[in-house]
Tab-separated table of C-alpha atoms in Angstrom:
chain	number	residue	atom	x	y	z
G	1	UNK	CA	103.222	55.170	54.828
G	2	UNK	CA	104.994	51.828	55.093
G	3	UNK	CA	106.232	49.780	52.146
G	4	UNK	CA	103.284	47.411	52.602
G	5	UNK	CA	100.830	50.310	52.524
G	6	UNK	CA	102.574	51.732	49.436
G	7	UNK	CA	102.188	48.374	47.713
G	8	UNK	CA	98.513	48.281	48.690
G	9	UNK	CA	97.961	51.818	47.470
G	10	UNK	CA	99.790	50.976	44.251
G	11	UNK	CA	97.510	48.019	43.635
G	12	UNK	CA	94.382	50.055	44.351
G	13	UNK	CA	95.628	52.814	42.019
G	14	UNK	CA	96.138	50.208	39.293
G	15	UNK	CA	92.589	48.903	39.825
G	16	UNK	CA	91.269	52.460	39.718
G	17	UNK	CA	93.039	53.110	36.410
G	18	UNK	CA	91.577	49.966	34.854
G	19	UNK	CA	88.094	50.897	36.040
G	20	UNK	CA	88.446	54.397	34.568
G	21	UNK	CA	89.268	52.836	31.186
G	22	UNK	CA	86.454	50.288	31.477
G	23	UNK	CA	83.891	52.983	32.261
G	24	UNK	CA	84.984	55.167	29.338
G	25	UNK	CA	85.164	52.203	26.935
G	26	UNK	CA	81.630	51.036	27.749
G	27	UNK	CA	80.407	54.605	27.374
G	28	UNK	CA	82.060	54.806	23.943
G	29	UNK	CA	80.654	51.414	22.902
G	30	UNK	CA	77.174	52.631	23.759
G	31	UNK	CA	77.662	55.756	21.645
G	32	UNK	CA	79.084	53.834	18.668
G	33	UNK	CA	76.361	51.189	18.698
G	34	UNK	CA	73.579	53.732	19.119
G	35	UNK	CA	74.851	55.684	16.081
G	36	UNK	CA	75.060	52.466	14.063
G	37	UNK	CA	71.534	51.558	15.228
G	38	UNK	CA	70.249	54.946	14.069
G	39	UNK	CA	71.924	54.558	10.644
G	40	UNK	CA	70.386	51.117	10.177
G	41	UNK	CA	66.918	52.351	11.138
G	42	UNK	CA	67.187	55.277	8.697
G	43	UNK	CA	68.387	52.933	5.965
G	44	UNK	CA	65.451	50.584	6.627
G	45	UNK	CA	63.015	53.493	6.303
G	46	UNK	CA	64.669	54.661	3.077
G	47	UNK	CA	64.635	51.173	1.548
G	48	UNK	CA	60.988	50.699	2.573
G	49	UNK	CA	60.103	53.984	0.884
G	50	UNK	CA	61.943	52.904	-2.284
G	51	UNK	CA	60.112	49.558	-2.317
G	52	UNK	CA	56.801	51.398	-1.972
G	53	UNK	CA	57.725	53.723	-4.845
G	54	UNK	CA	58.736	50.722	-6.932
G	55	UNK	CA	55.418	48.992	-6.318
G	56	UNK	CA	53.549	52.151	-7.266
G	57	UNK	CA	55.754	52.475	-10.353
G	58	UNK	CA	54.653	49.077	-11.618
G	59	UNK	CA	51.175	50.526	-12.149
G	60	UNK	CA	52.439	52.422	-15.183
G	61	UNK	CA	52.657	50.013	-18.128
G	62	UNK	CA	55.512	51.766	-19.973
G	63	UNK	CA	58.005	51.361	-17.093
G	64	UNK	CA	56.583	48.482	-15.088
G	65	UNK	CA	59.417	46.033	-15.967
G	66	UNK	CA	62.101	48.519	-14.886
G	67	UNK	CA	60.224	49.300	-11.646
G	68	UNK	CA	59.749	45.597	-10.944
G	69	UNK	CA	63.487	44.908	-11.305
G	70	UNK	CA	64.470	47.903	-9.136
G	71	UNK	CA	61.849	46.984	-6.558
G	72	UNK	CA	63.144	43.402	-6.428
G	73	UNK	CA	66.744	44.618	-5.875
G	74	UNK	CA	65.791	47.133	-3.181
G	75	UNK	CA	63.411	44.662	-1.546
G	76	UNK	CA	66.206	42.074	-1.383
G	77	UNK	CA	68.522	44.622	0.256
G	78	UNK	CA	65.820	45.491	2.786
G	79	UNK	CA	65.235	41.799	3.502
G	80	UNK	CA	68.970	41.251	4.113
G	81	UNK	CA	69.143	44.240	6.458
G	82	UNK	CA	66.069	43.094	8.373
G	83	UNK	CA	67.503	39.575	8.671
G	84	UNK	CA	70.746	41.030	10.072
G	85	UNK	CA	68.944	43.097	12.714
G	86	UNK	CA	66.412	40.380	13.628
G	87	UNK	CA	68.601	38.634	16.204
G	88	UNK	CA	70.984	41.475	17.008
G	89	UNK	CA	69.297	44.583	18.394
G	90	UNK	CA	71.999	47.243	18.424
G	91	UNK	CA	69.804	49.575	20.458
G	92	UNK	CA	69.460	46.959	23.195
G	93	UNK	CA	73.194	46.212	23.203
G	94	UNK	CA	73.949	49.947	23.363
G	95	UNK	CA	71.649	50.224	26.378
G	96	UNK	CA	73.474	47.320	28.072
G	97	UNK	CA	76.768	49.151	27.543
G	98	UNK	CA	75.198	52.310	28.995
G	99	UNK	CA	74.020	50.336	32.051
G	100	UNK	CA	77.438	48.719	32.498
G	101	UNK	CA	79.107	52.132	32.293
G	102	UNK	CA	76.755	53.483	34.964
G	103	UNK	CA	77.486	50.551	37.280
G	104	UNK	CA	81.240	50.798	36.700
G	105	UNK	CA	81.107	54.555	37.367
G	106	UNK	CA	79.898	53.875	40.927
G	107	UNK	CA	82.792	51.464	41.523
G	108	UNK	CA	85.213	53.972	39.984
G	109	UNK	CA	84.109	56.605	42.478
G	110	UNK	CA	84.364	54.086	45.327
G	111	UNK	CA	87.960	53.317	44.340
G	112	UNK	CA	88.728	57.033	44.306
G	113	UNK	CA	87.184	57.405	47.762
G	114	UNK	CA	89.205	54.426	49.005
G	115	UNK	CA	92.425	55.975	47.682
G	116	UNK	CA	91.571	59.263	49.367
G	117	UNK	CA	90.773	57.545	52.663
G	118	UNK	CA	93.961	55.487	52.482
G	119	UNK	CA	96.150	58.507	51.764
G	120	UNK	CA	94.421	60.471	54.553
G	121	UNK	CA	95.031	57.598	57.002
G	122	UNK	CA	91.276	57.432	57.510
G	123	UNK	CA	91.312	53.671	56.951
G	124	UNK	CA	93.835	51.112	58.071
G	125	UNK	CA	95.586	48.745	55.706
G	126	UNK	CA	93.282	45.924	56.797
G	127	UNK	CA	90.174	48.046	56.213
G	128	UNK	CA	91.497	49.088	52.800
G	129	UNK	CA	92.144	45.459	51.869
G	130	UNK	CA	88.613	44.527	52.907
G	131	UNK	CA	87.090	47.349	50.829
G	132	UNK	CA	89.373	46.492	47.888
G	133	UNK	CA	88.177	42.881	47.987
G	134	UNK	CA	84.529	43.992	48.156
G	135	UNK	CA	85.045	46.228	45.111
G	136	UNK	CA	86.709	43.369	43.255
G	137	UNK	CA	83.674	41.122	43.836
G	138	UNK	CA	81.319	43.937	42.844
G	139	UNK	CA	83.263	44.475	39.611
G	140	UNK	CA	83.203	40.755	38.885
G	141	UNK	CA	79.402	40.752	39.009
G	142	UNK	CA	79.223	43.790	36.729
G	143	UNK	CA	81.688	42.346	34.225
G	144	UNK	CA	79.917	38.975	34.109
G	145	UNK	CA	76.734	40.657	32.837
G	146	UNK	CA	78.375	43.311	30.683
G	147	UNK	CA	78.591	43.012	26.894
G	148	UNK	CA	82.040	42.807	25.347
G	149	UNK	CA	83.684	46.037	24.290
G	150	UNK	CA	85.598	46.553	21.063
G	151	UNK	CA	88.971	47.930	19.993
G	152	UNK	CA	87.519	51.078	18.441
G	153	UNK	CA	85.804	52.072	21.696
G	154	UNK	CA	88.978	51.335	23.675
G	155	UNK	CA	91.089	53.476	21.338
G	156	UNK	CA	88.565	56.295	21.691
G	157	UNK	CA	88.775	55.944	25.485
G	158	UNK	CA	92.560	55.964	25.341
G	159	UNK	CA	92.579	59.148	23.268
G	160	UNK	CA	89.993	60.858	25.477
G	161	UNK	CA	91.767	59.971	28.718
G	162	UNK	CA	95.390	60.448	27.647
G	163	UNK	CA	95.368	63.187	25.022
G	164	UNK	CA	92.179	65.097	25.712
G	165	UNK	CA	92.498	64.623	29.503
G	166	UNK	CA	88.823	63.717	29.706
G	167	UNK	CA	88.854	62.902	33.435
G	168	UNK	CA	91.181	65.660	34.600
G	169	UNK	CA	90.349	69.157	35.723
G	170	UNK	CA	92.502	72.102	36.639
G	171	UNK	CA	91.967	73.797	39.992
G	172	UNK	CA	90.518	76.753	38.102
G	173	UNK	CA	87.921	74.558	36.378
G	174	UNK	CA	86.829	72.941	39.642
G	175	UNK	CA	86.749	76.310	41.408
G	176	UNK	CA	84.136	77.552	38.938
G	177	UNK	CA	81.677	75.033	40.401
G	178	UNK	CA	82.459	75.697	44.052
G	179	UNK	CA	81.488	78.459	46.448
G	180	UNK	CA	84.227	81.013	47.063
G	181	UNK	CA	84.989	79.523	50.498
G	182	UNK	CA	85.941	76.146	48.972
G	183	UNK	CA	88.082	77.417	46.097
G	184	UNK	CA	91.825	76.789	45.897
G	185	UNK	CA	92.861	79.387	43.344
G	186	UNK	CA	93.114	83.100	43.966
G	187	UNK	CA	89.861	84.971	43.278
G	188	UNK	CA	89.873	87.070	40.143
G	189	UNK	CA	88.301	90.486	39.677
G	190	UNK	CA	84.895	89.087	38.714
G	191	UNK	CA	84.756	87.028	41.924
G	192	UNK	CA	85.380	90.101	44.038
G	193	UNK	CA	82.357	91.872	42.556
G	194	UNK	CA	79.974	88.915	42.609
G	195	UNK	CA	77.484	88.733	45.543
């Protein structure tokens, strides 16, 4: 591989790394927002139930003033929560993150294929540049419609990818999914007895 090809491969590897992080970050954003959405919905149900109990409690003359005050407080909290969620649907935003992650995943795999083809001399430098540029335009379209991510999701992605090795597999792990003829590691005793 020439110095020019090494520079090209280096750039494509850098793009691949960024796309891996982007995919994982959008995936994490979707998870975080969906959990927050679920908490808000449960809180709305709970507050609605408390308001209903408060209204029923006002029927009893001995405690009606106390129930009216509690109902007013809980009702105000429910109103504030409903006003917050009126224009900002966390479930919808979570779904947009999920969609962005799915679209970025395809590009991630295309970058990996391009790196493999480049290293295998299956594509020329010019062909690799052309595919790189196509992937860049494809990513630009995805990013322009994707919701913004947040620092918490990025830190989760960083931990998953660096410390927990979320995207890495040992040969042994991969071999468990492959037929014996495609495995790289030596067969163990259980493989020898399996049909």
